[in-house]
Every structure is written in C-alpha cells, then in structure tokens.
mmCIF file of C-alpha atoms in Angstrom:
data_model
loop_
_atom_site.group_PDB
_atom_site.id
_atom_site.type_symbol
_atom_site.label_atom_id
_atom_site.label_comp_id
_atom_site.label_asym_id
_atom_site.label_seq_id
_atom_site.Cartn_x
_atom_site.Cartn_y
_atom_site.Cartn_z
ATOM 1 C CA MET T 1 -185.852 -108.043 56.359
ATOM 2 C CA THR T 2 -185.728 -109.541 59.881
ATOM 3 C CA THR T 3 -188.623 -109.324 62.267
ATOM 4 C CA GLN T 4 -188.827 -109.885 66.157
ATOM 5 C CA ILE T 5 -191.085 -111.409 68.465
ATOM 6 C CA LEU T 6 -191.163 -112.101 72.133
ATOM 7 C CA VAL T 7 -191.567 -115.882 73.039
ATOM 8 C CA LEU T 8 -191.279 -118.087 75.890
ATOM 9 C CA PRO T 9 -190.186 -121.625 76.496
ATOM 10 C CA GLY T 10 -192.529 -124.395 75.616
ATOM 11 C CA GLU T 11 -194.684 -122.294 73.159
ATOM 12 C CA VAL T 12 -195.515 -124.052 69.924
ATOM 13 C CA LEU T 13 -194.683 -121.471 66.681
ATOM 14 C CA SER T 14 -197.549 -121.034 64.326
ATOM 15 C CA ASN T 15 -197.041 -121.414 60.784
ATOM 16 C CA GLU T 16 -197.600 -117.734 60.280
ATOM 17 C CA THR T 17 -194.480 -117.147 62.617
ATOM 18 C CA LEU T 18 -192.319 -119.184 60.066
ATOM 19 C CA PRO T 19 -190.308 -117.804 57.370
ATOM 20 C CA VAL T 20 -192.049 -118.356 53.967
ATOM 21 C CA SER T 21 -190.342 -119.166 50.727
ATOM 22 C CA SER T 22 -191.303 -120.015 47.307
ATOM 23 C CA ASP T 23 -188.150 -122.222 46.848
ATOM 24 C CA SER T 24 -188.814 -125.610 48.422
ATOM 25 C CA SER T 25 -184.895 -126.417 47.754
ATOM 26 C CA HIS T 26 -183.820 -124.158 50.805
ATOM 27 C CA PRO T 27 -184.987 -125.740 54.336
ATOM 28 C CA LEU T 28 -185.998 -123.728 57.079
ATOM 29 C CA LYS T 29 -182.892 -122.940 59.072
ATOM 30 C CA LEU T 30 -183.103 -123.451 63.031
ATOM 31 C CA GLY T 31 -180.831 -121.503 65.139
ATOM 32 C CA PRO T 32 -180.082 -121.113 68.891
ATOM 33 C CA GLY T 33 -182.869 -121.412 71.418
ATOM 34 C CA LEU T 34 -185.192 -123.345 69.341
ATOM 35 C CA ARG T 35 -186.385 -127.381 69.095
ATOM 36 C CA HIS T 36 -187.788 -129.176 66.426
ATOM 37 C CA ILE T 37 -190.305 -131.527 67.486
ATOM 38 C CA PRO T 38 -191.043 -134.090 64.683
ATOM 39 C CA PRO T 39 -192.717 -134.219 62.452
ATOM 40 C CA SER T 40 -193.420 -130.069 62.352
ATOM 41 C CA THR T 41 -193.475 -128.576 65.521
ATOM 42 C CA ILE T 42 -191.091 -125.943 66.864
ATOM 43 C CA THR T 43 -190.752 -124.489 70.116
ATOM 44 C CA PRO T 44 -188.434 -122.246 72.019
ATOM 45 C CA THR T 45 -186.269 -123.763 74.403
ATOM 46 C CA VAL T 46 -185.424 -120.193 76.102
ATOM 47 C CA ALA T 47 -187.402 -116.931 76.818
ATOM 48 C CA GLY T 48 -186.367 -114.052 74.376
ATOM 49 C CA LEU T 49 -186.884 -112.301 71.171
ATOM 50 C CA LEU T 50 -187.799 -114.610 68.176
ATOM 51 C CA PHE T 51 -185.722 -113.367 65.000
ATOM 52 C CA VAL T 52 -187.474 -114.393 61.808
ATOM 53 C CA ASP T 53 -185.243 -113.762 58.725
ATOM 54 C CA GLN T 54 -187.322 -114.180 55.573
ATOM 55 C CA LYS T 55 -184.598 -113.827 52.999
ATOM 56 C CA LYS T 56 -182.342 -116.344 54.463
ATOM 57 C CA LYS T 57 -185.149 -118.549 55.668
ATOM 58 C CA ALA T 58 -183.771 -118.688 59.027
ATOM 59 C CA ILE T 59 -185.319 -118.294 62.548
ATOM 60 C CA TRP T 60 -183.585 -118.110 65.921
ATOM 61 C CA VAL T 61 -184.079 -116.733 69.424
ATOM 62 C CA GLU T 62 -181.965 -114.094 71.043
ATOM 63 C CA ASN T 63 -181.578 -114.570 75.045
ATOM 64 C CA SER T 64 -178.752 -111.941 76.369
ATOM 65 C CA SER T 65 -178.988 -113.042 79.816
ATOM 66 C CA GLY T 66 -178.823 -116.806 79.382
ATOM 67 C CA ARG T 67 -175.948 -119.015 79.304
ATOM 68 C CA TYR T 68 -174.393 -120.211 76.082
ATOM 69 C CA ILE T 69 -175.217 -123.877 74.636
ATOM 70 C CA PRO T 70 -172.673 -124.695 71.853
ATOM 71 C CA GLN T 71 -174.563 -124.960 68.345
ATOM 72 C CA VAL T 72 -172.904 -127.006 65.286
ATOM 73 C CA ASN T 73 -171.296 -123.791 63.103
ATOM 74 C CA ASP T 74 -170.989 -121.440 65.747
ATOM 75 C CA VAL T 75 -167.485 -119.621 65.982
ATOM 76 C CA VAL T 76 -166.289 -119.540 69.461
ATOM 77 C CA VAL T 77 -163.233 -118.057 71.350
ATOM 78 C CA ALA T 78 -161.983 -120.852 73.375
ATOM 79 C CA THR T 79 -159.397 -121.178 76.356
ATOM 80 C CA VAL T 80 -156.988 -124.226 76.274
ATOM 81 C CA HIS T 81 -157.477 -125.983 79.714
ATOM 82 C CA HIS T 82 -155.057 -128.956 79.068
ATOM 83 C CA SER T 83 -153.932 -131.278 76.289
ATOM 84 C CA SER T 84 -153.927 -135.324 75.965
ATOM 85 C CA THR T 85 -152.699 -137.612 73.502
ATOM 86 C CA ASP T 86 -154.706 -136.238 70.353
ATOM 87 C CA VAL T 87 -156.582 -133.136 71.612
ATOM 88 C CA PHE T 88 -156.633 -129.851 73.247
ATOM 89 C CA HIS T 89 -159.187 -129.893 75.939
ATOM 90 C CA CYS T 90 -160.669 -126.223 75.727
ATOM 91 C CA ALA T 91 -163.358 -124.094 77.929
ATOM 92 C CA ILE T 92 -165.680 -122.228 76.008
ATOM 93 C CA THR T 93 -167.599 -120.956 79.003
ATOM 94 C CA PRO T 94 -167.177 -121.728 82.548
ATOM 95 C CA GLN T 95 -170.704 -123.393 82.747
ATOM 96 C CA THR T 96 -170.332 -125.899 79.696
ATOM 97 C CA THR T 97 -168.171 -129.116 79.555
ATOM 98 C CA VAL T 98 -164.749 -128.832 77.857
ATOM 99 C CA ALA T 99 -164.898 -129.217 74.043
ATOM 100 C CA GLN T 100 -162.486 -131.216 72.162
ATOM 101 C CA LEU T 101 -159.918 -129.689 69.630
ATOM 102 C CA PRO T 102 -158.163 -132.325 67.763
ATOM 103 C CA HIS T 103 -154.224 -131.479 67.363
ATOM 104 C CA LEU T 104 -154.522 -131.911 63.551
ATOM 105 C CA ALA T 105 -157.695 -129.711 63.224
ATOM 106 C CA PHE T 106 -155.362 -126.437 62.020
ATOM 107 C CA GLU T 107 -154.440 -125.472 58.565
ATOM 108 C CA GLY T 108 -151.265 -127.236 57.320
ATOM 109 C CA VAL T 109 -150.425 -129.378 60.412
ATOM 110 C CA SER T 110 -149.355 -132.870 60.528
ATOM 111 C CA LYS T 111 -148.300 -135.026 63.685
ATOM 112 C CA LYS T 112 -144.854 -133.631 63.455
ATOM 113 C CA THR T 113 -145.789 -130.093 63.023
ATOM 114 C CA ARG T 114 -148.819 -129.886 65.252
ATOM 115 C CA PRO T 115 -149.242 -126.544 67.595
ATOM 116 C CA GLN T 116 -147.916 -126.450 70.812
ATOM 117 C CA LEU T 117 -150.618 -124.715 72.729
ATOM 118 C CA SER T 118 -150.097 -124.480 76.452
ATOM 119 C CA SER T 119 -152.823 -124.003 79.130
ATOM 120 C CA GLY T 120 -154.531 -120.471 79.062
ATOM 121 C CA SER T 121 -153.695 -120.113 75.137
ATOM 122 C CA LEU T 122 -156.695 -118.680 73.068
ATOM 123 C CA VAL T 123 -158.187 -120.284 69.892
ATOM 124 C CA TYR T 124 -160.502 -119.079 67.418
ATOM 125 C CA ALA T 125 -162.619 -122.070 66.512
ATOM 126 C CA LYS T 126 -165.874 -123.471 64.752
ATOM 127 C CA VAL T 127 -168.450 -126.049 66.550
ATOM 128 C CA THR T 128 -168.352 -128.970 64.635
ATOM 129 C CA SER T 129 -170.475 -131.447 67.024
ATOM 130 C CA ALA T 130 -172.772 -130.295 69.809
ATOM 131 C CA SER T 131 -175.077 -132.764 71.879
ATOM 132 C CA LYS T 132 -176.344 -132.839 75.713
ATOM 133 C CA HIS T 133 -174.885 -136.531 75.940
ATOM 134 C CA MET T 134 -171.166 -135.558 74.618
ATOM 135 C CA ASP T 135 -168.571 -133.267 74.887
ATOM 136 C CA PRO T 136 -168.536 -130.286 72.055
ATOM 137 C CA GLU T 137 -166.258 -130.950 69.467
ATOM 138 C CA ILE T 138 -164.294 -127.751 67.766
ATOM 139 C CA THR T 139 -162.180 -127.250 64.717
ATOM 140 C CA CYS T 140 -159.508 -124.404 63.634
ATOM 141 C CA CYS T 141 -159.858 -125.218 59.941
ATOM 142 C CA ASN T 142 -162.774 -125.713 57.500
ATOM 143 C CA PRO T 143 -163.067 -129.462 56.926
ATOM 144 C CA SER T 144 -163.997 -129.364 53.409
ATOM 145 C CA THR T 145 -161.053 -127.232 52.368
ATOM 146 C CA GLY T 146 -158.602 -127.398 55.112
ATOM 147 C CA LYS T 147 -158.034 -123.803 55.304
ATOM 148 C CA SER T 148 -158.128 -121.923 58.565
ATOM 149 C CA ASP T 149 -160.814 -119.505 57.319
ATOM 150 C CA GLY T 150 -159.274 -116.899 60.003
ATOM 151 C CA MET T 151 -159.276 -119.368 62.704
ATOM 152 C CA GLY T 152 -156.466 -120.681 64.700
ATOM 153 C CA GLU T 153 -154.439 -119.542 67.719
ATOM 154 C CA LEU T 154 -155.203 -115.984 68.963
ATOM 155 C CA LYS T 155 -151.795 -114.504 69.983
ATOM 156 C CA GLU T 156 -151.421 -111.456 72.256
ATOM 157 C CA GLY T 157 -154.363 -109.124 72.732
ATOM 158 C CA MET T 158 -157.186 -109.495 75.501
ATOM 159 C CA VAL T 159 -160.688 -111.039 75.773
ATOM 160 C CA PHE T 160 -163.499 -109.085 76.541
ATOM 161 C CA ASP T 161 -167.054 -110.468 77.717
ATOM 162 C CA VAL T 162 -170.285 -109.240 76.350
ATOM 163 C CA SER T 163 -174.090 -110.562 76.162
ATOM 164 C CA LEU T 164 -174.672 -113.353 73.802
ATOM 165 C CA GLY T 165 -177.330 -111.253 71.835
ATOM 166 C CA PHE T 166 -174.670 -108.435 71.113
ATOM 167 C CA ALA T 167 -172.440 -111.159 70.112
ATOM 168 C CA ARG T 168 -174.649 -112.303 67.523
ATOM 169 C CA ARG T 169 -175.199 -108.541 66.246
ATOM 170 C CA LEU T 170 -171.318 -108.168 65.978
ATOM 171 C CA LEU T 171 -171.145 -111.320 63.999
ATOM 172 C CA SER T 172 -173.824 -110.124 61.573
ATOM 173 C CA ALA T 173 -172.614 -109.527 57.967
ATOM 174 C CA LYS T 174 -174.421 -105.926 57.924
ATOM 175 C CA GLN T 175 -173.588 -104.744 61.345
ATOM 176 C CA ARG T 176 -175.322 -101.192 60.477
ATOM 177 C CA GLU T 177 -178.245 -102.371 58.905
ATOM 178 C CA GLU T 178 -179.186 -105.716 60.776
ATOM 179 C CA GLY T 179 -177.139 -105.032 63.971
ATOM 180 C CA GLY T 180 -177.379 -101.300 64.314
ATOM 181 C CA LEU T 181 -173.917 -101.283 65.165
ATOM 182 C CA VAL T 182 -171.279 -98.760 64.184
ATOM 183 C CA VAL T 183 -169.025 -98.699 67.006
ATOM 184 C CA LEU T 184 -166.213 -101.003 65.319
ATOM 185 C CA ASP T 185 -166.354 -98.919 62.116
ATOM 186 C CA GLU T 186 -166.103 -95.727 63.838
ATOM 187 C CA ILE T 187 -163.100 -96.723 65.752
ATOM 188 C CA ALA T 188 -161.139 -98.352 62.737
ATOM 189 C CA GLU T 189 -161.149 -94.739 61.135
ATOM 190 C CA LYS T 190 -158.861 -93.994 63.994
ATOM 191 C CA VAL T 191 -157.321 -96.791 65.383
ATOM 192 C CA PRO T 192 -156.022 -100.139 63.533
ATOM 193 C CA PHE T 193 -157.152 -103.216 65.470
ATOM 194 C CA GLU T 194 -158.165 -106.906 65.064
ATOM 195 C CA VAL T 195 -161.070 -108.444 66.697
ATOM 196 C CA ALA T 196 -162.327 -112.058 66.826
ATOM 197 C CA VAL T 197 -166.130 -112.394 68.012
ATOM 198 C CA GLY T 198 -167.105 -115.485 69.363
ATOM 199 C CA ARG T 199 -170.789 -116.686 69.661
ATOM 200 C CA ASN T 200 -170.225 -117.628 73.262
ATOM 201 C CA GLY T 201 -170.034 -114.097 74.198
ATOM 202 C CA ARG T 202 -166.289 -113.209 74.106
ATOM 203 C CA VAL T 203 -164.570 -111.085 71.869
ATOM 204 C CA TRP T 204 -160.958 -110.953 71.442
ATOM 205 C CA VAL T 205 -159.232 -107.848 70.479
ATOM 206 C CA ASN T 206 -155.612 -106.884 69.777
ATOM 207 C CA SER T 207 -154.090 -103.671 68.577
ATOM 208 C CA LYS T 208 -150.855 -101.779 68.569
ATOM 209 C CA GLY T 209 -150.696 -100.974 72.343
ATOM 210 C CA VAL T 210 -152.836 -101.925 75.810
ATOM 211 C CA LYS T 211 -154.559 -98.432 75.516
ATOM 212 C CA GLU T 212 -156.118 -99.055 72.159
ATOM 213 C CA ILE T 213 -156.847 -102.517 73.181
ATOM 214 C CA LEU T 214 -158.673 -101.186 76.134
ATOM 215 C CA LEU T 215 -160.644 -98.502 74.269
ATOM 216 C CA VAL T 216 -161.985 -101.042 71.870
ATOM 217 C CA GLY T 217 -163.196 -103.448 74.680
ATOM 218 C CA LYS T 218 -164.598 -100.620 76.384
ATOM 219 C CA ALA T 219 -166.516 -99.192 73.537
ATOM 220 C CA LEU T 220 -167.909 -102.887 72.897
ATOM 221 C CA GLN T 221 -168.907 -103.403 76.415
ATOM 222 C CA GLU T 222 -170.480 -100.047 77.109
ATOM 223 C CA THR T 223 -172.426 -100.000 73.931
ATOM 224 C CA ASP T 224 -173.726 -103.749 74.836
ATOM 225 C CA LYS T 225 -174.589 -102.760 78.509
ATOM 226 C CA GLN T 226 -176.234 -99.461 77.758
ATOM 227 C CA GLY T 227 -178.042 -100.425 74.681
ATOM 228 C CA LEU T 228 -176.471 -97.421 72.966
ATOM 229 C CA SER T 229 -177.951 -96.272 69.397
ATOM 230 C CA MET T 230 -175.962 -95.647 66.724
ATOM 231 C CA ASP T 231 -175.647 -91.729 67.126
ATOM 232 C CA GLU T 232 -174.700 -92.821 70.717
ATOM 233 C CA GLN T 233 -172.248 -95.075 69.761
ATOM 234 C CA LYS T 234 -170.405 -92.388 67.537
ATOM 235 C CA LYS T 235 -170.324 -90.075 70.708
ATOM 236 C CA LEU T 236 -168.661 -92.536 72.897
ATOM 237 C CA VAL T 237 -166.148 -93.308 70.470
ATOM 238 C CA ARG T 238 -165.225 -89.646 69.987
ATOM 239 C CA ARG T 239 -165.229 -89.333 73.886
ATOM 240 C CA LEU T 240 -162.965 -92.392 74.251
ATOM 241 C CA LEU T 241 -160.595 -91.234 71.507
ATOM 242 C CA LYS T 242 -159.673 -88.245 73.550
ATOM 243 C CA ASN T 243 -157.715 -90.272 76.008
ATOM 244 C CA ILE T 244 -155.277 -91.681 73.969
#
C-alpha cells in the first residue's frame, strides 16, 4: 500500500512517516527528492507529495513542476548532443549538464562495431552515476549481464514532454492500481504502438503512422495536464480514436 503526505524542503521526517518492515535485511530505499543526513535524518529537498510504499520499503517525493535531477537507476530518454573519442555526450534535459554515454555501453558492441549515433539521435538509457560535482553517466545495457534490457537507440517515432510525476506513474509496474492510469491500455486495444518512458519527463512514441503517434502523445499529455480519472481517460481515448 502506498500513502501520500505533503512535505516541504528542510522538514525532518519523523520515524512514524517512514516505512516499517520486520525484515531487517531490506534497507530503506530513498527515491528522488530526499536527502539522508547521517546518522538517521531524512529531509525533503523539494516541495511535493511524499510517497511511502510499505511493501517495497521505499519512500520518495513527487514534484511535477520541478526540474529533473538525475538519480542512479533512473531510465531516461536522452538526445545525443555530440560525440568525442570514447563517449557520446547526451542531453537529458535543457537544465542539466550533458550526460556521458560510453561508446561501448551497448549490448554486444566492440570498438569496431560501436554504434554510429549522430547529433539529435535518441537513446533510452539508465543513469549509472549522478553527482552535483560531476556530469551524469548513463548506459544502454545492464552492467551485470551486458544485455540491453530494452535500452538502446530509439529509431523513428516522436518525443512528447510530460510532468515528472506523470512519468513516474507511467513507469509504475501496475499503472492501473498504483498510478490510476488506463490510457495506454485503452489505446492498445485499437492501435499498436511502442513507448519508452523516461523519468526525465520525456516519452518516446512510435507506431505505424504519424496519426497514431500523435494520438498516443496527445492522449498522454491531456491525461497529464487535466489530471483525468480512469473513466475520463477512457472517454478521451474513444474521442481521439474517432479521428483516425
């Protein structure tokens, strides 16, 4: 079960707020918007809703209006800015410094077969290093297995911007139960498409034609901006489908 509490920067979270678990082998997981001050103080770094997941023993702050701050293990949709000897320099957001993507951080590549990505190319990647003192680092493969796990270059399609809070809801394993979202499921019943959701508020969409891509993108953005309920999302999809 996930609970929500409004918090402000600098507040000290009480022990009653934190997830309780009888299994001491699973440490508390701090997500975006929180800072740990040793030995045991946890404070928000942004204003927003504090989400507490007792089952996963996780806690984080949702802030839809704030700018994205890279966090380790976040998946992002990034744009290649330029390439140097060993890395691609990628833009995650206009506000953050460019992230470094090693040429060999792709499944099954070598120095001879490394991808040739030009400026403007899109990649779906995971943040492996994030610090306010250094440029972020990202990868397009799982460091443990070397597999892509769905990451890599995003070919064709279009990118749509959504709020950070909405992006996290889309990334939820149970969109309907945990995020209150049915919009993609409703579209998928009528239109085949692919999506890659970035925690940085960017969603890549691809389908068989431009109309279908725009339909998915518009449905996501309207659901986000208008805060539509599940019934309203279904009505929106039915209305949009009439135009294709």
